């Protein structure tokens, strides 16, 4: 009955929902997909002499990700420097994810088991670092750990050491900085799932002959797994593409992929290589995510 | 003799908080629970029955006193090392595990072999009649089914004692009746000692071998259901277990003079001075006014309950009491408001309680 009127109403409804989502679609199309497409195109062009790109077709950039051409005899060999950077990025990102989890889990558990009033205060404290610019916070860490910084000065003053410990401009410094920066991103999703965790399950596990470790391993971790997955993703992805932290705390030598890409668009004057590296990073993250989520959400039914 | 006792508590005392803020949840409870017994802890909320259960489970340690399991002191043994399992009020099923894995949990923690685990799980599933639900998650089950999973999970490791913390309180009436019979069947089949906590007196009466009535952290009376119902030790027990008429009076030889001035026959031995009489409504009979040895009363109201009719009566001094009469086939007991009648108590039904 009255199908014509219904269809008209439905059409109007659909038009309105399109209209409402138009701004978001516009932004996505031009601010996200557009640049991505340009990057993809650039990666197949030859580099210009003074940066920029020239028109033509070249796979040099893609080959250049893993191989470098000898200037004299033109032979290709594996680019060790690139591999070192990839490996460092992966290693530091994994360490950061693991360590933020090890620190973040007890923190989130602690917050979730406080009184409602205390929880609000603690969560507020967790979000305080977001108030300040990342650059400023990273320089602050630099100030703490550099050779003439607070930590070294204090240790020398108390006589524990004679010469400053080299912390800044090492992989460790980058790891430390990233752990600090990304810790809240691990704590917040963990808190959200632990908050919903039914504490009576702990007693049930204990009652059914599980030791404290077994309760943690077989009850708590599986139940809060969605939070662990979310937190790991939120930490791992920006870690892999980190730019500011390795730049300030790693110096010029301890580059990560982010800095390496930046280098190609700047002093390296090889835009296509930078573009190819960017696309590679994007694909690597997508594949890693896919594998991880598939693996982590797999049902471990064991009967 | 001690070999027949499953659980014994010796002056178990539990206080929460310290100093002047301490709240005594359990006040030196001594109780012996026999092997293979269906033992019920009954009392209003806050009486300490759940605290006692948690002490036996090991979730809490007593402030002082001891808890013995099969004659062994387990007061400080952690719950995961006690051969005692609990059915929780909220069931506390593991949401990430299937029904079968929930039941298998304890067996895996105990390191039982794979084939043993499979066999036991299968046996438990058939015991609670959930064979076809083995691979479901708890969220996909109804309340009654979850309840049965919780039972199977707790019974799987064959505990020496099974603790049940108001396990039926979340179920609707019909399901509750069904589960009461089911629980009784399971207890008989497995022969495991059940300690059942409830605030529902009817549940306690129908299922238990023995009942302990608790109030303010103390056990007031322990006994078989009939004993507790027919011979309550004090006014609280009489009032808490079923409905009771209370009449005050004074002992006069082998009779008691009620406040209305009339005399009632009762077992007065061991009592003197002011006493309270307790009479169950179903033990009050109505006869024509003026019958010898009857009390004079006036009908205040009659309330029809289907099988029974409750007859509210008032004595000469306006003491109120209720008689529960079986409804006749016509449904009308033929008594009307304001009518004068005589009432008689069945012989032996009058309990004398000290004030």
XYZ file of C-alpha atoms in Angstrom:
658
model
C 0.000 0.000 0.000
C 1.027 3.591 -0.745
C 4.283 2.262 -2.158
C 4.913 5.353 -4.225
C 4.918 7.566 -1.140
C 7.116 5.076 0.691
C 9.648 4.939 -2.120
C 9.736 8.719 -2.250
C 10.302 8.912 1.487
C 13.023 6.323 1.293
C 14.720 8.175 -1.558
C 14.576 11.388 0.415
C 16.047 9.611 3.415
C 18.879 8.217 1.306
C 19.614 11.614 -0.240
C 19.779 13.161 3.183
C 22.217 10.543 4.497
C 24.458 11.180 1.474
C 24.267 14.867 2.102
C 25.171 14.413 5.736
C 28.209 12.281 4.950
C 29.351 14.523 2.097
C 31.845 16.598 4.125
C 33.517 13.477 5.506
C 33.609 11.877 2.063
C 35.034 15.040 0.563
C 37.837 15.176 3.121
C 38.612 11.477 2.699
C 38.646 11.715 -1.068
C 40.829 14.783 -1.399
C 42.900 14.768 1.770
C 43.580 11.038 2.049
C 43.026 9.188 -1.229
C 44.245 12.036 -3.411
C 47.738 12.422 -1.931
C 48.046 8.652 -1.698
C 47.338 8.361 -5.391
C 49.917 11.048 -6.173
C 52.499 9.182 -4.066
C 51.725 5.973 -5.912
C 52.167 7.705 -9.287
C 55.416 9.404 -8.184
C 56.925 6.051 -7.239
C 56.850 5.018 -10.898
C 58.529 8.206 -12.221
C 62.230 8.994 -12.604
C 63.648 11.544 -10.130
C 64.376 15.113 -11.169
C 67.875 16.517 -10.815
C 67.057 18.966 -8.054
C 64.275 17.007 -6.399
C 60.771 16.790 -7.815
C 60.022 14.245 -10.547
C 60.233 14.049 -14.294
C 57.580 12.588 -16.538
C 58.311 9.102 -17.809
C 58.151 5.579 -16.526
C 60.780 4.035 -14.279
C 60.955 1.138 -11.835
C 64.223 2.470 -10.397
C 62.555 3.663 -7.205
C 61.054 0.259 -6.493
C 64.304 -1.532 -7.198
C 66.041 1.084 -5.067
C 64.158 0.024 -1.969
C 66.278 -3.085 -1.603
C 69.121 -2.632 -4.093
C 71.577 0.129 -4.800
C 73.405 0.596 -8.087
C 77.134 0.875 -8.006
C 78.108 4.268 -9.453
C 81.141 2.892 -11.281
C 80.230 -0.456 -12.848
C 76.434 -0.110 -12.715
C 75.884 -3.494 -10.995
C 73.093 -3.881 -8.420
C 73.738 -5.136 -4.939
C 71.693 -5.405 -1.759
C 71.450 -2.040 0.012
C 72.645 -2.898 3.530
C 71.954 0.596 4.840
C 68.294 0.366 3.835
C 67.902 -3.074 5.389
C 69.448 -1.818 8.633
C 66.897 0.983 8.755
C 63.983 -1.371 8.058
C 65.191 -3.805 10.680
C 65.699 -1.050 13.256
C 62.209 0.322 12.614
C 60.609 -3.090 13.004
C 62.669 -4.008 16.053
C 62.093 -0.727 17.887
C 58.351 -0.788 17.072
C 57.999 -4.336 18.378
C 59.976 -3.517 21.529
C 57.897 -0.409 22.071
C 54.637 -2.332 21.649
C 55.769 -5.088 23.989
C 57.119 -2.747 26.620
C 54.128 -0.394 26.597
C 52.009 -3.512 27.137
C 54.141 -4.722 30.036
C 53.958 -1.316 31.697
C 50.460 -0.409 30.513
C 48.678 -3.549 31.633
C 49.390 -3.220 35.364
C 48.708 0.518 35.074
C 45.332 -0.046 33.405
C 44.497 -2.785 35.917
C 45.391 -0.490 38.796
C 43.207 2.318 37.458
C 40.266 0.030 36.688
C 40.235 -1.367 40.210
C 40.132 2.017 41.987
C 36.993 3.785 43.174
C 34.979 5.667 40.561
C 36.251 9.027 41.780
C 39.894 7.939 41.826
C 39.527 6.418 38.353
C 38.408 9.739 36.894
C 41.451 11.491 38.387
C 43.905 8.835 37.181
C 42.461 8.771 33.666
C 42.730 12.534 33.580
C 46.409 12.257 34.543
C 46.976 9.727 31.741
C 45.665 12.208 29.184
C 47.747 15.170 30.424
C 50.690 14.500 28.037
C 48.328 15.083 25.094
C 48.048 18.704 26.169
C 51.567 19.499 25.104
C 53.097 19.292 21.685
C 54.971 16.082 20.895
C 58.024 18.067 19.842
C 58.219 19.849 23.181
C 57.847 16.607 25.126
C 60.514 14.894 23.063
C 62.956 17.770 23.622
C 62.189 17.474 27.319
C 63.281 13.833 27.253
C 66.381 14.862 25.367
C 67.078 17.385 28.100
C 66.787 14.626 30.689
C 69.035 12.042 29.073
C 71.640 13.993 27.113
C 75.248 13.898 28.287
C 74.951 17.220 30.120
C 71.334 16.439 31.067
C 69.626 15.933 34.399
C 70.255 12.203 34.727
C 73.949 12.274 33.879
C 74.619 15.409 35.925
C 72.965 13.852 38.928
C 74.855 10.564 38.584
C 78.190 12.368 38.262
C 77.354 14.664 41.159
C 76.567 11.690 43.430
C 79.733 9.974 42.245
C 78.070 6.900 40.781
C 79.805 7.512 37.440
C 82.798 9.587 36.287
C 81.944 10.170 32.648
C 78.420 10.643 31.272
C 76.581 7.580 29.958
C 75.778 7.911 26.281
C 71.997 7.522 26.183
C 70.850 10.066 23.678
C 71.445 9.271 19.977
C 71.204 5.519 20.592
C 68.470 3.027 19.675
C 67.703 2.821 23.358
C 66.922 6.533 23.491
C 64.518 6.161 20.570
C 62.887 3.175 22.270
C 62.592 5.106 25.530
C 61.048 8.107 23.809
C 58.550 6.065 21.834
C 57.519 4.077 24.903
C 56.829 7.326 26.712
C 54.932 8.859 23.815
C 52.751 5.842 22.997
C 52.085 4.498 26.507
C 48.704 6.294 26.870
C 47.563 4.725 23.594
C 48.121 1.317 25.186
C 46.671 2.160 28.599
C 43.368 3.623 27.417
C 42.015 0.672 25.373
C 43.313 -1.762 28.004
C 41.518 0.217 30.689
C 38.304 0.149 28.672
C 38.272 -3.659 28.539
C 39.546 -4.276 32.078
C 36.843 -1.927 33.343
C 34.227 -4.310 31.930
C 36.026 -7.387 33.262
C 33.947 -9.330 35.788
C 36.240 -9.610 38.809
C 34.251 -12.598 40.060
C 35.891 -14.611 37.286
C 39.124 -14.367 39.278
C 37.546 -16.187 42.199
C 36.003 -18.717 39.841
C 39.409 -19.419 38.269
C 41.063 -19.693 41.671
C 38.293 -21.973 42.902
C 38.837 -24.241 39.891
C 42.465 -24.928 40.835
C 44.192 -22.246 38.742
C 47.253 -20.632 40.334
C 47.643 -16.841 40.152
C 49.654 -17.130 36.942
C 47.195 -19.537 35.424
C 44.334 -17.170 36.229
C 46.248 -14.388 34.471
C 47.107 -16.563 31.484
C 43.861 -18.521 31.070
C 41.214 -16.097 32.342
C 42.327 -12.462 32.370
C 44.379 -12.277 29.160
C 41.833 -14.099 26.949
C 38.942 -12.013 28.264
C 40.680 -8.646 27.834
C 42.218 -9.654 24.486
C 40.203 -7.122 22.446
C 41.854 -4.360 24.496
C 45.296 -5.869 24.027
C 44.761 -6.044 20.268
C 43.474 -2.472 20.062
C 46.325 -1.152 22.201
C 48.980 -3.013 20.229
C 47.647 -1.671 16.946
C 47.460 1.868 18.272
C 51.077 1.677 19.429
C 52.693 -0.421 16.705
C 51.463 1.504 13.660
C 52.578 4.997 14.663
C 55.799 3.496 16.048
C 56.665 2.017 12.676
C 56.183 5.394 10.999
C 57.635 7.433 13.869
C 59.412 10.587 12.743
C 59.879 13.153 15.488
C 61.162 10.839 18.209
C 63.957 9.129 16.216
C 64.842 12.500 14.708
C 65.432 14.195 18.054
C 66.528 11.274 20.233
C 68.198 9.108 17.569
C 70.203 11.843 15.894
C 71.187 11.480 12.262
C 72.543 7.965 12.489
C 69.739 6.035 14.153
C 67.160 6.655 11.463
C 63.815 4.916 11.199
C 61.735 4.523 8.038
C 59.942 7.812 8.673
C 63.203 9.746 8.717
C 64.525 7.821 5.750
C 61.469 8.782 3.697
C 61.856 12.383 4.790
C 65.478 12.268 3.693
C 64.512 11.236 0.136
C 62.194 14.221 -0.219
C 64.827 16.536 1.241
C 68.573 16.212 1.002
C 68.381 12.903 -0.881
C 66.507 14.533 -3.773
C 64.959 11.221 -4.735
C 61.204 11.752 -4.550
C 60.288 8.503 -6.347
C 62.289 6.441 -3.831
C 60.606 8.300 -0.969
C 57.228 7.630 -2.575
C 58.012 3.935 -3.109
C 59.158 3.652 0.511
C 55.948 5.281 1.720
C 53.797 2.845 -0.238
C 55.911 -0.055 1.037
C 55.438 1.090 4.620
C 51.702 1.383 4.081
C 51.489 -2.134 2.624
C 53.706 -3.586 5.360
C 51.471 -2.107 8.048
C 48.337 -3.361 6.299
C 49.702 -6.900 5.975
C 51.026 -6.943 9.531
C 47.665 -5.735 10.815
C 45.763 -8.325 8.854
C 47.950 -11.199 10.011
C 47.949 -10.010 13.613
C 44.215 -9.531 13.869
C 43.532 -12.866 12.187
C 45.915 -14.601 14.532
C 44.847 -12.799 17.678
C 41.101 -13.129 17.229
C 41.278 -16.778 16.264
C 39.149 -18.833 18.664
C 41.318 -21.052 20.771
C 38.843 -23.811 21.401
C 40.765 -26.772 22.511
C 38.407 -29.658 23.259
C 33.946 -40.725 64.453
C 35.738 -37.797 62.857
C 35.868 -39.714 59.587
C 32.155 -39.007 59.025
C 32.619 -35.239 59.111
C 33.255 -33.363 55.870
C 33.557 -29.807 57.170
C 34.017 -28.574 60.673
C 34.394 -24.974 61.738
C 35.841 -24.193 65.141
C 34.861 -20.789 66.522
C 35.198 -19.274 63.073
C 35.230 -15.513 63.465
C 35.458 -12.949 60.682
C 35.746 -9.214 61.061
C 35.977 -6.647 58.295
C 37.825 -3.442 58.980
C 39.911 -2.747 62.046
C 39.637 -1.100 65.422
C 36.367 0.525 66.324
C 35.130 0.326 62.724
C 35.377 -3.465 62.677
C 32.231 -5.202 61.539
C 31.789 -8.722 62.792
C 30.353 -10.748 59.935
C 30.799 -14.097 61.610
C 30.784 -14.502 65.363
C 32.592 -17.668 66.422
C 30.632 -20.218 64.415
C 31.025 -23.890 65.331
C 29.355 -26.350 63.017
C 29.921 -29.920 61.834
C 28.717 -30.989 58.424
C 28.574 -34.713 57.683
C 29.910 -36.366 54.553
C 27.321 -36.784 51.829
C 24.951 -34.391 53.508
C 22.799 -31.715 51.876
C 23.420 -28.957 54.390
C 21.763 -25.563 54.105
C 22.802 -22.247 55.611
C 19.606 -20.241 55.915
C 19.166 -16.681 57.044
C 18.271 -13.155 56.005
C 20.795 -11.100 54.026
C 23.712 -9.960 56.142
C 23.439 -12.890 58.549
C 26.914 -14.184 57.664
C 25.919 -17.236 55.649
C 27.829 -16.154 52.538
C 30.840 -15.178 54.655
C 30.887 -18.676 56.160
C 30.706 -20.156 52.672
C 33.583 -17.950 51.481
C 35.696 -19.040 54.446
C 35.097 -22.673 53.532
C 35.919 -21.943 49.870
C 39.087 -20.134 50.920
C 38.315 -16.738 49.345
C 38.656 -15.258 52.810
C 40.591 -16.338 55.856
C 38.953 -16.158 59.264
C 40.111 -13.471 61.703
C 40.334 -16.302 64.220
C 39.191 -19.887 64.474
C 39.747 -22.930 62.307
C 38.208 -24.696 59.357
C 38.716 -28.429 58.925
C 38.088 -30.472 55.793
C 37.897 -34.214 56.378
C 39.683 -33.648 59.670
C 42.534 -31.624 58.143
C 43.096 -27.998 59.063
C 42.686 -25.954 55.855
C 42.213 -22.539 57.450
C 45.027 -20.883 55.475
C 45.122 -23.114 52.392
C 44.461 -20.985 49.246
C 41.302 -21.802 47.271
C 43.158 -23.343 44.330
C 44.612 -26.009 46.620
C 41.324 -26.910 48.333
C 39.318 -29.834 46.972
C 36.223 -27.681 47.375
C 34.324 -26.047 44.507
C 31.764 -23.290 44.343
C 28.666 -22.614 42.279
C 28.523 -18.827 42.242
C 25.366 -16.783 42.559
C 26.243 -15.020 39.311
C 27.520 -18.333 37.851
C 30.806 -16.582 36.850
C 31.144 -18.690 33.714
C 34.181 -17.884 31.573
C 32.768 -15.870 28.661
C 35.664 -16.695 26.327
C 35.259 -20.451 26.683
C 32.627 -22.821 25.344
C 30.443 -24.863 27.654
C 32.760 -27.867 27.253
C 35.870 -25.750 27.912
C 34.267 -24.196 30.974
C 33.672 -27.669 32.371
C 37.175 -28.787 31.354
C 38.876 -25.764 32.967
C 39.591 -27.263 36.387
C 40.666 -30.589 34.899
C 43.225 -28.854 32.689
C 44.507 -26.818 35.631
C 44.931 -30.074 37.526
C 46.911 -31.450 34.587
C 44.597 -34.360 33.825
C 45.262 -36.304 30.653
C 43.467 -35.387 27.433
C 41.352 -38.518 27.329
C 40.439 -38.129 30.986
C 39.348 -34.532 30.357
C 37.230 -35.539 27.350
C 35.583 -38.359 29.235
C 34.784 -36.300 32.304
C 33.406 -33.430 30.236
C 31.129 -35.832 28.398
C 29.969 -37.410 31.640
C 29.269 -33.995 33.184
C 27.385 -32.796 30.108
C 25.086 -35.795 30.278
C 24.734 -35.437 34.055
C 23.262 -31.937 33.589
C 21.595 -32.882 30.285
C 23.417 -30.368 28.099
C 25.035 -32.770 25.621
C 23.944 -30.763 22.595
C 25.265 -27.460 23.970
C 28.940 -28.428 24.343
C 30.252 -25.953 21.777
C 28.036 -22.995 22.720
C 29.352 -19.954 24.532
C 27.730 -19.101 27.899
C 26.132 -15.919 26.468
C 24.145 -18.110 24.076
C 22.445 -20.025 26.887
C 19.366 -19.301 28.988
C 19.652 -18.642 32.719
C 18.692 -22.191 33.632
C 21.202 -23.645 31.177
C 23.978 -21.396 32.487
C 23.104 -22.574 35.958
C 23.531 -26.185 34.881
C 26.880 -25.407 33.245
C 28.040 -23.781 36.482
C 27.024 -26.943 38.340
C 28.760 -29.236 35.882
C 31.884 -27.078 35.988
C 32.029 -27.234 39.776
C 31.285 -30.966 39.913
C 33.768 -31.970 37.192
C 36.863 -32.200 39.441
C 34.838 -34.275 41.935
C 35.286 -31.969 44.906
C 34.949 -33.297 48.434
C 32.482 -30.512 49.151
C 30.361 -28.456 46.764
C 29.437 -24.954 47.878
C 26.356 -23.318 46.383
C 25.895 -19.587 46.938
C 22.205 -18.814 46.359
C 22.457 -20.466 42.952
C 18.743 -20.379 42.209
C 17.987 -16.779 43.137
C 18.265 -15.501 39.550
C 15.777 -18.018 38.131
C 12.031 -17.599 37.809
C 9.738 -19.605 40.087
C 8.987 -22.499 37.763
C 12.594 -23.003 36.746
C 13.636 -22.723 40.373
C 11.346 -25.603 41.376
C 12.753 -27.673 38.541
C 16.353 -26.897 39.522
C 15.646 -27.707 43.170
C 14.714 -31.246 42.188
C 17.662 -31.381 39.785
C 20.091 -30.320 42.511
C 18.729 -32.930 44.877
C 19.080 -35.582 42.164
C 22.684 -34.530 41.447
C 23.533 -34.642 45.119
C 22.100 -38.126 45.509
C 23.786 -39.361 42.331
C 27.225 -37.970 43.093
C 27.150 -38.484 46.855
C 29.127 -35.237 47.261
C 28.579 -33.080 50.348
C 26.545 -30.004 49.356
C 26.600 -26.819 51.385
C 23.803 -24.629 50.120
C 23.284 -20.987 51.002
C 19.834 -19.463 50.676
C 17.473 -16.948 52.197
C 14.446 -18.834 50.877
C 13.023 -20.945 53.703
C 10.878 -23.060 51.413
C 13.918 -23.954 49.309
C 15.774 -24.914 52.474
C 12.926 -27.071 53.780
C 12.369 -29.011 50.576
C 16.003 -29.782 49.735
C 18.060 -30.100 52.884
C 19.048 -32.990 55.080
C 19.869 -30.453 57.764
C 19.477 -26.689 58.032
C 21.466 -24.154 60.021
C 19.480 -20.983 60.676
C 21.756 -17.967 61.007
C 21.356 -14.445 62.257
C 23.905 -11.677 62.929
C 26.896 -13.937 62.368
C 25.674 -16.708 64.631
C 24.023 -20.058 64.113
C 20.772 -20.111 66.072
C 19.667 -23.652 65.373
C 20.852 -26.691 63.453
C 18.513 -29.521 62.649
C 16.497 -31.483 60.148
C 13.809 -29.488 58.294
C 10.960 -31.038 60.308
C 12.709 -30.339 63.573
C 13.402 -26.710 62.665
C 9.876 -26.167 61.441
C 8.083 -27.893 64.294
C 10.426 -27.081 67.158
C 12.032 -23.697 66.519
C 14.294 -22.646 69.384
C 13.251 -19.028 69.418
C 10.927 -16.467 68.032
C 13.285 -15.471 65.196
C 13.606 -19.008 63.858
C 9.880 -19.626 64.174
C 9.131 -16.400 62.335
C 11.778 -16.863 59.647
C 10.782 -20.436 58.793
C 7.235 -20.261 57.540
C 4.372 -18.227 58.926
C 3.664 -18.321 62.618
C 1.139 -16.909 65.050
C 2.715 -15.517 68.194
C 0.658 -15.273 71.375
C 1.984 -13.991 74.676
C 1.054 -15.520 78.000
C 2.193 -16.723 81.417
C 2.916 -20.245 82.605
C 0.326 -21.525 85.086
C 1.200 -25.083 86.041
C 0.848 -27.273 82.936
C -1.173 -24.654 81.129
C -0.599 -21.179 79.864
C -2.837 -18.215 80.483
C -2.989 -16.040 77.386
C -3.144 -12.285 77.494
C -6.812 -12.660 76.541
C -7.326 -14.423 79.876
C -8.043 -17.847 78.424
C -6.085 -21.038 79.212
C -4.244 -23.140 76.629
C -2.677 -26.568 77.105
C 1.034 -26.717 76.208
C 4.300 -28.460 77.038
C 5.415 -26.073 79.769
C 8.247 -28.082 81.252
C 11.382 -25.985 81.588
C 9.497 -22.705 81.156
C 8.180 -20.251 83.676
C 6.887 -16.688 83.878
C 6.222 -14.784 80.666
C 6.465 -16.845 77.515
C 5.572 -16.614 73.826
C 3.489 -19.275 72.155
C 4.092 -20.090 68.505
C 1.391 -21.828 66.505
C 1.534 -22.490 62.756
C -1.559 -21.252 60.887
C -2.271 -24.742 59.536
C -2.452 -26.059 63.124
C -5.304 -23.737 64.034
C -8.756 -25.290 63.732
C -12.124 -23.546 63.748
C -15.122 -24.921 65.579
C -18.559 -23.555 66.553
C -18.415 -20.860 69.227
C -18.660 -22.218 72.746
C -17.142 -25.643 72.068
C -15.395 -26.878 75.219
C -11.656 -26.108 75.483
C -11.849 -23.671 72.612
C -10.834 -20.032 72.546
C -13.351 -17.435 71.546
C -12.506 -15.441 68.462
C -14.086 -13.217 65.892
C -13.546 -13.473 62.142
C -11.774 -10.341 60.907
C -11.348 -11.331 57.293
C -11.039 -14.354 54.993
C -8.586 -14.436 52.079
C -8.907 -17.040 49.343
C -5.582 -18.524 48.099
C -6.858 -21.334 45.896
C -5.953 -24.505 47.763
C -6.133 -22.698 51.108
C -8.197 -20.006 52.633
C -6.552 -17.796 55.248
C -8.846 -16.835 58.043
C -7.781 -13.778 60.017
C -9.057 -13.949 63.581
C -9.090 -11.695 66.595
C -9.111 -12.923 70.215
C -10.961 -11.221 73.064
C -8.030 -8.856 73.737
C -7.687 -8.134 70.021
C -4.609 -10.353 69.587
C -4.645 -11.278 65.910
C -3.886 -14.682 64.491
C -4.307 -16.544 61.229
C -5.795 -19.952 60.568
C -5.030 -21.705 57.311
C -7.943 -23.849 56.242
C -8.143 -26.122 53.241
C -10.627 -24.673 50.763
C -13.725 -26.861 50.324
C -14.799 -27.912 46.796
C -17.259 -25.044 46.679
C -14.416 -22.637 47.363
C -16.389 -20.964 50.131
C -15.575 -21.891 53.732
C -18.850 -20.410 54.889
C -17.499 -17.968 57.429
C -18.277 -14.295 57.262
C -16.721 -11.222 58.748
C -17.740 -10.471 62.333
C -18.874 -14.030 63.040
C -18.021 -15.433 66.478
C -16.245 -18.793 66.361
C -14.221 -21.072 68.583
C -10.639 -21.977 67.800
C -8.566 -24.983 68.825
C -4.880 -25.767 68.375
C -3.913 -29.258 67.240
C -2.382 -31.236 70.088
C 1.402 -30.834 70.237
C 1.362 -27.931 67.818
C 1.840 -25.224 70.428
C 5.504 -24.295 70.878
C 6.524 -22.488 74.039
C 9.379 -20.025 73.586
C 11.046 -18.086 76.371
C 10.719 -14.331 76.070
